[in-house]
Amino acid sequence: MHQLIQHIQKITSETDVPADAVLTFFEVHDFKKKAILQEEGKRCSLYFFVVKGCLRLFFTDQNGTEQTQQFALENWWLTDLNAFRTGRSSAYTIQALEETEVLAITVTDYELMLARFPLMEKYFRLMYERAYAASLLRVQMISRMPKDEFYDLFRSKYPEFMQRIPQKILASFLGFTPEYLSELRKKETRRREDQ
Amino acid sequence: MHQLIQHIQKITSETDVPADAVLTFFEVHDFKKKAILQEEGKRCSLYFFVVKGCLRLFFTDQNGTEQTQQFALENWWLTDLNAFRTGRSSAYTIQALEETEVLAITVTDYELMLARFPLMEKYFRLMYERAYAASLLRVQMISRMPKDEFYDLFRSKYPEFMQRIPQKILASFLGFTPEYLSELRKKETRRREDQ
């Protein structure tokens, strides 16, 4: 069974998913490491579901530094959601951090699919409900927590990220300088050695 | 027609809403200014839709300061979404900032209503899609923007907030000290007088 169908079953707790009909709305794309899936300033017409690999979404700030805002590992969805929803151009670039396989859906097909399958409304309602709740926690962590506590929490919540995401990109996502992140990692290693 | 039904029509672009059947899932509650709708640490069993008035969601930090995380004006939904979804106790207090009328729904009725009316799945999918997209922008504003630019953007996007929310609470929400917010407002007044 396709990984997306498994994910729909898991999230919705429904076993009766019209797999073939749902999958016809998607195209499979494979990207090499560092490939660009969406360019900043271009029309944002695709929504990606990561089957295998890892994506990041970033913009380039006024100093020319790439600022990473979001990641997507296996079974995560990624697009510039504001642009995708409204038909505007993307404010971000989306790039593959590893060799990555995605399912891609256009905005027209996304709407057709939701209109045709109430189950997909339920799936996306549950996905967004989780994502929104997680995003509210992220706001609180960024704005209220001391940086080292935020780092500890992030590390315990997303251990996979720590292994798969390059340091420089992870630092940008956390709002740290690469030097500060490296200092935190050294402290963490010392702590482990002391135990 | 009830305000919630109008809102469902507006968000979903569907005119055929089973109004009476949907409204039976809700209870009407009226709260005085400063009333507490949800206490921190207590079970979070209600989701509120603001018919009239204004709510805020906050926690008390280790210094005893109330930190406001979210607001809800008319037609907004508010609860501790992480707690509501999972049945945990609320990490926040919810308080009325004005005399406020809400519709309240329990988690059991929320799930029954969604299971019974695919239209409500669509409504909440669209609500969360927007809320999630807005929350992603907020993360970017908080973490990347100079504070005065963030304030200008917030002011232009939510002019109603500026009038209805007490200064001290607004400062906490923006992550400013009350003094810094007052300084920004003075600058803004001077700018307007200069024009």
mmCIF file of C-alpha atoms in Angstrom:
data_model
loop_
_atom_site.group_PDB
_atom_site.id
_atom_site.type_symbol
_atom_site.label_atom_id
_atom_site.label_comp_id
_atom_site.label_asym_id
_atom_site.label_seq_id
_atom_site.Cartn_x
_atom_site.Cartn_y
_atom_site.Cartn_z
ATOM 1 C CA MET A 1 0.000 0.000 0.000
ATOM 2 C CA HIS A 2 1.307 3.482 -0.821
ATOM 3 C CA GLN A 3 2.809 5.427 2.040
ATOM 4 C CA LEU A 4 0.337 8.320 1.629
ATOM 5 C CA ILE A 5 -2.608 5.920 1.919
ATOM 6 C CA GLN A 6 -1.082 4.406 5.069
ATOM 7 C CA HIS A 7 -0.680 7.900 6.461
ATOM 8 C CA ILE A 8 -4.316 8.768 5.693
ATOM 9 C CA GLN A 9 -5.424 5.579 7.469
ATOM 10 C CA LYS A 10 -3.246 6.358 10.470
ATOM 11 C CA ILE A 11 -4.348 9.984 10.870
ATOM 12 C CA THR A 12 -8.070 9.468 10.212
ATOM 13 C CA SER A 13 -8.393 5.978 11.788
ATOM 14 C CA GLU A 14 -10.382 4.993 8.684
ATOM 15 C CA THR A 15 -9.440 1.788 6.892
ATOM 16 C CA ASP A 16 -11.616 2.299 3.836
ATOM 17 C CA VAL A 17 -9.517 4.756 1.781
ATOM 18 C CA PRO A 18 -10.214 4.916 -1.992
ATOM 19 C CA ALA A 19 -6.494 4.521 -2.655
ATOM 20 C CA ASP A 20 -6.373 4.438 -6.464
ATOM 21 C CA ALA A 21 -8.777 7.346 -6.876
ATOM 22 C CA VAL A 22 -6.850 9.497 -4.386
ATOM 23 C CA LEU A 23 -3.448 8.706 -5.893
ATOM 24 C CA THR A 24 -4.533 9.762 -9.401
ATOM 25 C CA PHE A 25 -4.521 13.383 -8.153
ATOM 26 C CA PHE A 26 -0.765 13.212 -7.514
ATOM 27 C CA GLU A 27 2.418 13.041 -9.560
ATOM 28 C CA VAL A 28 5.590 11.352 -8.344
ATOM 29 C CA HIS A 29 8.787 13.430 -8.580
ATOM 30 C CA ASP A 30 12.338 12.535 -7.654
ATOM 31 C CA PHE A 31 14.884 15.179 -6.743
ATOM 32 C CA LYS A 32 18.625 15.036 -6.222
ATOM 33 C CA LYS A 33 20.229 16.487 -3.116
ATOM 34 C CA LYS A 34 20.239 20.321 -3.316
ATOM 35 C CA ALA A 35 17.638 20.406 -6.135
ATOM 36 C CA ILE A 36 15.203 23.343 -6.054
ATOM 37 C CA LEU A 37 11.500 22.346 -6.032
ATOM 38 C CA GLN A 38 10.063 25.867 -5.748
ATOM 39 C CA GLU A 39 11.754 29.190 -6.474
ATOM 40 C CA GLU A 40 11.126 32.325 -4.420
ATOM 41 C CA GLY A 41 9.069 34.826 -6.445
ATOM 42 C CA LYS A 42 7.654 32.195 -8.840
ATOM 43 C CA ARG A 43 4.034 31.063 -8.769
ATOM 44 C CA CYS A 44 3.459 28.550 -5.995
ATOM 45 C CA SER A 45 1.323 25.867 -7.608
ATOM 46 C CA LEU A 46 2.396 22.624 -5.937
ATOM 47 C CA TYR A 47 1.960 21.037 -2.532
ATOM 48 C CA PHE A 48 4.512 18.322 -1.672
ATOM 49 C CA PHE A 49 4.110 15.159 0.399
ATOM 50 C CA VAL A 50 7.516 13.690 1.274
ATOM 51 C CA VAL A 51 7.667 9.945 0.552
ATOM 52 C CA LYS A 52 11.405 9.673 1.207
ATOM 53 C CA GLY A 53 14.057 12.263 1.967
ATOM 54 C CA CYS A 54 13.973 15.759 3.390
ATOM 55 C CA LEU A 55 12.953 19.240 2.211
ATOM 56 C CA ARG A 56 13.500 22.685 3.622
ATOM 57 C CA LEU A 57 11.701 25.985 3.003
ATOM 58 C CA PHE A 58 13.762 29.184 3.274
ATOM 59 C CA PHE A 59 14.085 32.801 2.157
ATOM 60 C CA THR A 60 17.144 34.959 1.621
ATOM 61 C CA ASP A 61 17.270 37.946 3.956
ATOM 62 C CA GLN A 62 18.577 41.447 3.229
ATOM 63 C CA ASN A 63 22.104 40.371 4.223
ATOM 64 C CA GLY A 64 22.026 37.522 1.701
ATOM 65 C CA THR A 65 21.703 34.885 4.430
ATOM 66 C CA GLU A 66 19.382 31.930 3.843
ATOM 67 C CA GLN A 67 16.839 31.756 6.658
ATOM 68 C CA THR A 68 15.238 28.316 7.030
ATOM 69 C CA GLN A 69 11.617 28.442 8.242
ATOM 70 C CA GLN A 70 10.361 24.881 7.878
ATOM 71 C CA PHE A 71 11.484 21.319 7.243
ATOM 72 C CA ALA A 72 9.638 18.270 5.963
ATOM 73 C CA LEU A 73 10.757 14.685 6.571
ATOM 74 C CA GLU A 74 8.870 11.531 5.497
ATOM 75 C CA ASN A 75 5.032 11.871 5.736
ATOM 76 C CA TRP A 76 5.144 15.663 6.114
ATOM 77 C CA TRP A 77 3.541 18.156 3.771
ATOM 78 C CA LEU A 78 5.324 21.272 2.554
ATOM 79 C CA THR A 79 4.531 24.326 0.446
ATOM 80 C CA ASP A 80 4.328 28.088 0.951
ATOM 81 C CA LEU A 81 0.822 27.628 2.338
ATOM 82 C CA ASN A 82 -0.106 31.327 2.169
ATOM 83 C CA ALA A 83 0.890 31.490 -1.498
ATOM 84 C CA PHE A 84 -0.620 28.103 -2.409
ATOM 85 C CA ARG A 85 -3.973 29.024 -0.853
ATOM 86 C CA THR A 86 -4.199 32.435 -2.508
ATOM 87 C CA GLY A 87 -2.485 31.858 -5.877
ATOM 88 C CA ARG A 88 0.251 34.389 -5.071
ATOM 89 C CA SER A 89 3.923 33.907 -5.861
ATOM 90 C CA SER A 90 5.997 32.044 -3.335
ATOM 91 C CA ALA A 91 7.825 34.048 -0.674
ATOM 92 C CA TYR A 92 10.169 31.092 -0.208
ATOM 93 C CA THR A 93 12.446 28.629 -1.928
ATOM 94 C CA ILE A 94 11.933 24.899 -1.328
ATOM 95 C CA GLN A 95 15.033 22.713 -1.613
ATOM 96 C CA ALA A 96 15.848 19.018 -1.196
ATOM 97 C CA LEU A 97 18.394 18.445 1.585
ATOM 98 C CA GLU A 98 18.768 14.777 0.612
ATOM 99 C CA GLU A 99 17.792 12.709 -2.405
ATOM 100 C CA THR A 100 14.030 13.094 -2.102
ATOM 101 C CA GLU A 101 10.890 11.486 -3.515
ATOM 102 C CA VAL A 102 7.663 13.468 -3.286
ATOM 103 C CA LEU A 103 4.047 13.275 -4.331
ATOM 104 C CA ALA A 104 3.025 16.645 -5.796
ATOM 105 C CA ILE A 105 -0.513 17.997 -6.174
ATOM 106 C CA THR A 106 -1.641 21.183 -7.933
ATOM 107 C CA VAL A 107 -4.008 23.601 -6.220
ATOM 108 C CA THR A 108 -6.793 22.709 -8.689
ATOM 109 C CA ASP A 109 -6.422 19.003 -7.973
ATOM 110 C CA TYR A 110 -6.160 19.655 -4.233
ATOM 111 C CA GLU A 111 -9.548 21.386 -4.341
ATOM 112 C CA LEU A 112 -11.105 18.747 -6.594
ATOM 113 C CA MET A 113 -9.836 15.962 -4.376
ATOM 114 C CA LEU A 114 -11.206 17.618 -1.209
ATOM 115 C CA ALA A 115 -14.574 18.249 -2.877
ATOM 116 C CA ARG A 116 -14.799 14.651 -4.049
ATOM 117 C CA PHE A 117 -13.633 12.830 -0.897
ATOM 118 C CA PRO A 118 -14.981 13.936 2.493
ATOM 119 C CA LEU A 119 -12.357 11.615 3.982
ATOM 120 C CA MET A 120 -9.651 13.900 2.590
ATOM 121 C CA GLU A 121 -11.326 16.901 4.282
ATOM 122 C CA LYS A 122 -11.070 14.963 7.532
ATOM 123 C CA TYR A 123 -7.443 14.048 6.834
ATOM 124 C CA PHE A 124 -6.410 17.641 6.134
ATOM 125 C CA ARG A 125 -8.526 18.998 9.008
ATOM 126 C CA LEU A 126 -6.643 16.692 11.377
ATOM 127 C CA MET A 127 -3.261 17.485 9.776
ATOM 128 C CA TYR A 128 -3.800 21.246 10.050
ATOM 129 C CA GLU A 129 -5.220 20.968 13.555
ATOM 130 C CA ARG A 130 -1.982 19.269 14.646
ATOM 131 C CA ALA A 131 0.244 21.555 12.645
ATOM 132 C CA TYR A 132 -1.505 24.660 13.984
ATOM 133 C CA ALA A 133 -1.264 23.416 17.568
ATOM 134 C CA ALA A 134 2.447 22.636 17.062
ATOM 135 C CA SER A 135 3.005 26.050 15.534
ATOM 136 C CA LEU A 136 1.421 27.767 18.554
ATOM 137 C CA LEU A 137 3.844 25.892 20.794
ATOM 138 C CA ARG A 138 6.700 26.984 18.542
ATOM 139 C CA VAL A 139 5.678 30.639 18.900
ATOM 140 C CA GLN A 140 5.725 30.206 22.655
ATOM 141 C CA MET A 141 9.108 28.493 22.616
ATOM 142 C CA ILE A 142 10.700 31.120 20.388
ATOM 143 C CA SER A 143 9.290 34.094 22.199
ATOM 144 C CA ARG A 144 9.374 32.992 25.838
ATOM 145 C CA MET A 145 12.002 30.331 26.413
ATOM 146 C CA PRO A 146 15.698 30.787 27.107
ATOM 147 C CA LYS A 147 17.548 29.625 23.989
ATOM 148 C CA ASP A 148 19.277 26.660 25.626
ATOM 149 C CA GLU A 149 15.965 25.317 26.996
ATOM 150 C CA PHE A 150 14.361 25.714 23.566
ATOM 151 C CA TYR A 151 17.259 23.743 22.087
ATOM 152 C CA ASP A 152 16.905 20.927 24.663
ATOM 153 C CA LEU A 153 13.164 20.662 24.031
ATOM 154 C CA PHE A 154 13.609 20.697 20.265
ATOM 155 C CA ARG A 155 16.300 18.032 20.476
ATOM 156 C CA SER A 156 14.136 15.733 22.603
ATOM 157 C CA LYS A 157 11.092 16.272 20.350
ATOM 158 C CA TYR A 158 12.830 15.886 16.993
ATOM 159 C CA PRO A 159 15.902 13.678 17.455
ATOM 160 C CA GLU A 160 15.856 12.763 13.734
ATOM 161 C CA PHE A 161 16.396 16.384 12.760
ATOM 162 C CA MET A 162 19.581 16.572 14.798
ATOM 163 C CA GLN A 163 21.076 13.756 12.753
ATOM 164 C CA ARG A 164 19.803 14.596 9.299
ATOM 165 C CA ILE A 165 19.896 18.395 9.054
ATOM 166 C CA PRO A 166 23.223 20.174 8.412
ATOM 167 C CA GLN A 167 24.352 22.305 11.370
ATOM 168 C CA LYS A 168 24.271 25.634 9.574
ATOM 169 C CA ILE A 169 20.697 25.119 8.394
ATOM 170 C CA LEU A 170 19.547 23.884 11.794
ATOM 171 C CA ALA A 171 21.071 26.962 13.452
ATOM 172 C CA SER A 172 19.170 29.228 11.055
ATOM 173 C CA PHE A 173 15.904 27.399 11.793
ATOM 174 C CA LEU A 174 16.411 27.752 15.542
ATOM 175 C CA GLY A 175 17.330 31.421 15.194
ATOM 176 C CA PHE A 176 20.852 30.754 16.518
ATOM 177 C CA THR A 177 24.231 31.649 15.047
ATOM 178 C CA PRO A 178 26.123 28.515 13.886
ATOM 179 C CA GLU A 179 28.726 29.312 16.587
ATOM 180 C CA TYR A 180 26.107 29.325 19.348
ATOM 181 C CA LEU A 181 24.659 26.003 18.157
ATOM 182 C CA SER A 182 28.122 24.457 18.077
ATOM 183 C CA GLU A 183 28.710 25.674 21.642
ATOM 184 C CA LEU A 184 25.418 24.066 22.792
ATOM 185 C CA ARG A 185 26.377 20.781 21.125
ATOM 186 C CA LYS A 186 29.766 20.785 22.835
ATOM 187 C CA LYS A 187 28.109 21.355 26.225
ATOM 188 C CA GLU A 188 25.706 18.503 25.475
ATOM 189 C CA THR A 189 28.601 16.140 24.599
ATOM 190 C CA ARG A 190 30.419 17.091 27.810
ATOM 191 C CA ARG A 191 27.225 16.461 29.801
ATOM 192 C CA ARG A 192 26.909 12.996 28.272
ATOM 193 C CA GLU A 193 30.561 12.192 29.001
ATOM 194 C CA ASP A 194 30.140 13.265 32.627
ATOM 195 C CA GLN A 195 27.228 10.890 33.193
ATOM 196 C CA MET B 1 -29.504 33.638 11.027
ATOM 197 C CA HIS B 2 -26.995 32.874 13.792
ATOM 198 C CA GLN B 3 -23.577 34.419 13.456
ATOM 199 C CA LEU B 4 -21.819 31.025 13.507
ATOM 200 C CA ILE B 5 -23.971 29.812 10.601
ATOM 201 C CA GLN B 6 -23.150 32.984 8.646
ATOM 202 C CA HIS B 7 -19.490 32.367 9.347
ATOM 203 C CA ILE B 8 -19.717 28.761 8.141
ATOM 204 C CA GLN B 9 -21.390 29.979 4.932
ATOM 205 C CA LYS B 10 -18.732 32.620 4.411
ATOM 206 C CA ILE B 11 -15.726 30.341 4.991
ATOM 207 C CA THR B 12 -17.026 27.303 3.078
ATOM 208 C CA SER B 13 -18.948 29.199 0.343
ATOM 209 C CA GLU B 14 -21.820 26.748 0.961
ATOM 210 C CA THR B 15 -25.311 28.138 1.446
ATOM 211 C CA ASP B 16 -26.962 24.919 2.537
ATOM 212 C CA VAL B 17 -25.919 24.709 6.198
ATOM 213 C CA PRO B 18 -28.059 22.526 8.525
ATOM 214 C CA ALA B 19 -28.291 25.416 10.975
ATOM 215 C CA ASP B 20 -30.537 23.984 13.690
ATOM 216 C CA ALA B 21 -28.772 20.625 13.778
ATOM 217 C CA VAL B 22 -25.341 22.273 14.039
ATOM 218 C CA LEU B 23 -26.393 24.729 16.748
ATOM 219 C CA THR B 24 -27.729 21.942 19.012
ATOM 220 C CA PHE B 25 -24.097 20.916 19.635
ATOM 221 C CA PHE B 26 -23.361 24.266 21.301
ATOM 222 C CA GLU B 27 -24.268 26.053 24.510
ATOM 223 C CA VAL B 28 -24.497 29.828 24.815
ATOM 224 C CA HIS B 29 -22.540 31.400 27.674
ATOM 225 C CA ASP B 30 -22.242 35.034 28.725
ATOM 226 C CA PHE B 31 -19.252 36.308 30.639
ATOM 227 C CA LYS B 32 -18.560 39.584 32.379
ATOM 228 C CA LYS B 33 -15.368 41.517 31.730
ATOM 229 C CA LYS B 34 -12.399 39.798 33.449
ATOM 230 C CA ALA B 35 -14.315 36.522 33.950
ATOM 231 C CA ILE B 36 -12.248 33.327 33.719
ATOM 232 C CA LEU B 37 -13.535 30.799 31.141
ATOM 233 C CA GLN B 38 -10.754 28.243 31.563
ATOM 234 C CA GLU B 39 -8.267 27.866 34.411
ATOM 235 C CA GLU B 40 -4.636 26.851 33.928
ATOM 236 C CA GLY B 41 -4.073 23.288 35.159
ATOM 237 C CA LYS B 42 -7.762 22.313 34.936
ATOM 238 C CA ARG B 43 -9.132 19.921 32.334
ATOM 239 C CA CYS B 44 -9.609 21.672 29.012
ATOM 240 C CA SER B 45 -12.994 20.443 27.830
ATOM 241 C CA LEU B 46 -14.473 23.396 25.914
ATOM 242 C CA TYR B 47 -13.822 25.125 22.613
ATOM 243 C CA PHE B 48 -15.159 28.701 22.373
ATOM 244 C CA PHE B 49 -16.542 30.597 19.388
ATOM 245 C CA VAL B 50 -16.763 34.325 20.128
ATOM 246 C CA VAL B 51 -20.176 35.749 19.187
ATOM 247 C CA LYS B 52 -19.503 39.147 20.772
ATOM 248 C CA GLY B 53 -16.623 40.469 22.844
ATOM 249 C CA CYS B 54 -13.003 39.495 23.224
ATOM 250 C CA LEU B 55 -11.034 36.691 24.907
ATOM 251 C CA ARG B 56 -7.380 36.218 25.661
ATOM 252 C CA LEU B 57 -5.325 33.103 26.416
ATOM 253 C CA PHE B 58 -2.328 33.490 28.742
ATOM 254 C CA PHE B 59 -0.025 31.738 31.197
ATOM 255 C CA THR B 60 1.792 33.034 34.232
ATOM 256 C CA ASP B 61 5.579 32.813 33.888
ATOM 257 C CA GLN B 62 8.137 32.045 36.606
ATOM 258 C CA ASN B 63 8.319 35.756 37.507
ATOM 259 C CA GLY B 64 4.561 35.894 38.070
ATOM 260 C CA THR B 65 3.974 37.894 34.874
ATOM 261 C CA GLU B 66 0.945 37.059 32.725
ATOM 262 C CA GLN B 67 2.115 36.250 29.197
ATOM 263 C CA THR B 68 -0.638 36.581 26.592
ATOM 264 C CA GLN B 69 -0.327 34.124 23.697
ATOM 265 C CA GLN B 70 -3.570 34.518 21.754
ATOM 266 C CA PHE B 71 -6.645 36.679 21.377
ATOM 267 C CA ALA B 72 -10.085 35.977 19.944
ATOM 268 C CA LEU B 73 -12.459 38.670 18.702
ATOM 269 C CA GLU B 74 -15.864 38.059 17.068
ATOM 270 C CA ASN B 75 -15.958 34.949 14.817
ATOM 271 C CA TRP B 76 -12.690 33.559 16.185
ATOM 272 C CA TRP B 77 -12.251 30.232 17.919
ATOM 273 C CA LEU B 78 -10.225 29.816 21.090
ATOM 274 C CA THR B 79 -9.116 27.008 23.373
ATOM 275 C CA ASP B 80 -5.818 25.413 24.445
ATOM 276 C CA LEU B 81 -5.851 23.369 21.253
ATOM 277 C CA ASN B 82 -3.099 20.969 22.367
ATOM 278 C CA ALA B 83 -4.975 20.185 25.578
ATOM 279 C CA PHE B 84 -8.435 20.059 23.942
ATOM 280 C CA ARG B 85 -7.222 17.591 21.289
ATOM 281 C CA THR B 86 -5.478 15.282 23.729
ATOM 282 C CA GLY B 87 -7.664 15.520 26.845
ATOM 283 C CA ARG B 88 -4.797 16.962 28.910
ATOM 284 C CA SER B 89 -5.154 19.794 31.392
ATOM 285 C CA SER B 90 -4.919 23.302 30.048
ATOM 286 C CA ALA B 91 -1.524 24.995 30.072
ATOM 287 C CA TYR B 92 -3.304 28.359 29.880
ATOM 288 C CA THR B 93 -5.974 30.542 31.401
ATOM 289 C CA ILE B 94 -8.694 31.976 29.147
ATOM 290 C CA GLN B 95 -10.191 35.288 30.233
ATOM 291 C CA ALA B 96 -12.816 37.706 28.883
ATOM 292 C CA LEU B 97 -11.320 41.143 28.173
ATOM 293 C CA GLU B 98 -14.776 42.619 27.558
ATOM 294 C CA GLU B 99 -18.322 41.486 28.256
ATOM 295 C CA THR B 100 -18.340 38.421 26.022
ATOM 296 C CA GLU B 101 -20.879 36.013 24.541
ATOM 297 C CA VAL B 102 -19.572 32.667 23.319
ATOM 298 C CA LEU B 103 -20.822 29.416 21.897
ATOM 299 C CA ALA B 104 -19.104 26.538 23.705
ATOM 300 C CA ILE B 105 -18.716 22.955 22.494
ATOM 301 C CA THR B 106 -17.328 19.945 24.378
ATOM 302 C CA VAL B 107 -14.699 17.701 22.800
ATOM 303 C CA THR B 108 -17.226 14.840 22.550
ATOM 304 C CA ASP B 109 -19.744 17.038 20.733
ATOM 305 C CA TYR B 110 -16.999 18.506 18.518
ATOM 306 C CA GLU B 111 -16.126 14.996 17.358
ATOM 307 C CA LEU B 112 -19.768 13.948 16.946
ATOM 308 C CA MET B 113 -20.526 17.097 14.961
ATOM 309 C CA LEU B 114 -17.552 16.569 12.645
ATOM 310 C CA ALA B 115 -18.469 12.911 12.119
ATOM 311 C CA ARG B 116 -22.057 13.807 11.334
ATOM 312 C CA PHE B 117 -21.536 16.827 9.040
ATOM 313 C CA PRO B 118 -18.850 16.638 6.331
ATOM 314 C CA LEU B 119 -19.499 20.371 5.853
ATOM 315 C CA MET B 120 -18.114 20.985 9.340
ATOM 316 C CA GLU B 121 -14.954 19.036 8.412
ATOM 317 C CA LYS B 122 -14.578 21.414 5.488
ATOM 318 C CA TYR B 123 -15.229 24.444 7.700
ATOM 319 C CA PHE B 124 -12.625 23.433 10.271
ATOM 320 C CA ARG B 125 -10.149 22.321 7.589
ATOM 321 C CA LEU B 126 -10.369 25.804 6.062
ATOM 322 C CA MET B 127 -10.219 27.522 9.471
ATOM 323 C CA TYR B 128 -7.112 25.586 10.532
ATOM 324 C CA GLU B 129 -5.490 25.994 7.111
ATOM 325 C CA ARG B 130 -5.780 29.772 7.522
ATOM 326 C CA ALA B 131 -4.817 29.755 11.169
ATOM 327 C CA TYR B 132 -1.776 27.568 10.483
ATOM 328 C CA ALA B 133 -0.661 29.765 7.593
ATOM 329 C CA ALA B 134 -1.087 32.878 9.784
ATOM 330 C CA SER B 135 0.842 31.220 12.588
ATOM 331 C CA LEU B 136 3.759 30.447 10.250
ATOM 332 C CA LEU B 137 3.888 34.131 9.318
ATOM 333 C CA ARG B 138 3.843 35.042 13.006
ATOM 334 C CA VAL B 139 6.842 32.768 13.652
ATOM 335 C CA GLN B 140 8.685 34.551 10.871
ATOM 336 C CA MET B 141 7.744 37.993 12.166
ATOM 337 C CA ILE B 142 8.767 37.214 15.733
ATOM 338 C CA SER B 143 12.022 35.530 14.877
ATOM 339 C CA ARG B 144 13.267 37.576 11.906
ATOM 340 C CA MET B 145 11.808 41.074 11.919
ATOM 341 C CA PRO B 146 13.077 44.114 13.780
ATOM 342 C CA LYS B 147 10.570 44.822 16.565
ATOM 343 C CA ASP B 148 9.381 48.165 15.185
ATOM 344 C CA GLU B 149 8.646 46.657 11.745
ATOM 345 C CA PHE B 150 6.764 43.794 13.399
ATOM 346 C CA TYR B 151 4.703 46.376 15.301
ATOM 347 C CA ASP B 152 3.896 48.345 12.120
ATOM 348 C CA LEU B 153 2.817 45.197 10.300
ATOM 349 C CA PHE B 154 0.711 43.995 13.218
ATOM 350 C CA ARG B 155 -0.943 47.403 13.519
ATOM 351 C CA SER B 156 -1.844 47.512 9.821
ATOM 352 C CA LYS B 157 -3.127 43.922 9.861
ATOM 353 C CA TYR B 158 -5.165 44.100 13.081
ATOM 354 C CA PRO B 159 -6.252 47.721 13.622
ATOM 355 C CA GLU B 160 -9.159 46.540 15.836
ATOM 356 C CA PHE B 161 -6.750 45.012 18.325
ATOM 357 C CA MET B 162 -4.983 48.317 18.817
ATOM 358 C CA GLN B 163 -8.229 49.906 19.967
ATOM 359 C CA ARG B 164 -9.725 47.096 21.998
ATOM 360 C CA ILE B 165 -6.818 45.450 23.787
ATOM 361 C CA PRO B 166 -5.318 47.080 26.903
ATOM 362 C CA GLN B 167 -1.736 48.301 26.346
ATOM 363 C CA LYS B 168 -0.123 46.057 28.930
ATOM 364 C CA ILE B 169 -1.694 42.917 27.482
ATOM 365 C CA LEU B 170 -0.867 43.926 23.917
ATOM 366 C CA ALA B 171 2.779 44.501 24.905
ATOM 367 C CA SER B 172 2.947 41.016 26.428
ATOM 368 C CA PHE B 173 1.477 39.481 23.264
ATOM 369 C CA LEU B 174 4.005 41.282 21.062
ATOM 370 C CA GLY B 175 6.865 40.289 23.349
ATOM 371 C CA PHE B 176 7.590 43.960 24.185
ATOM 372 C CA THR B 177 7.893 45.668 27.541
ATOM 373 C CA PRO B 178 4.965 48.067 28.172
ATOM 374 C CA GLU B 179 7.517 50.922 28.091
ATOM 375 C CA TYR B 180 8.788 49.950 24.639
ATOM 376 C CA LEU B 181 5.229 49.722 23.280
ATOM 377 C CA SER B 182 4.404 53.139 24.712
ATOM 378 C CA GLU B 183 7.556 54.551 23.036
ATOM 379 C CA LEU B 184 6.481 53.077 19.656
ATOM 380 C CA ARG B 185 2.998 54.579 20.043
ATOM 381 C CA LYS B 186 4.455 58.011 20.801
ATOM 382 C CA LYS B 187 6.665 57.803 17.705
ATOM 383 C CA GLU B 188 3.610 56.813 15.673
ATOM 384 C CA THR B 189 1.607 59.789 16.991
ATOM 385 C CA ARG B 190 4.485 62.165 16.180
ATOM 386 C CA ARG B 191 4.707 60.694 12.665
ATOM 387 C CA ARG B 192 0.985 61.278 12.134
ATOM 388 C CA GLU B 193 1.242 64.858 13.420
ATOM 389 C CA ASP B 194 4.163 65.543 11.074
ATOM 390 C CA GLN B 195 2.184 64.443 8.012
#
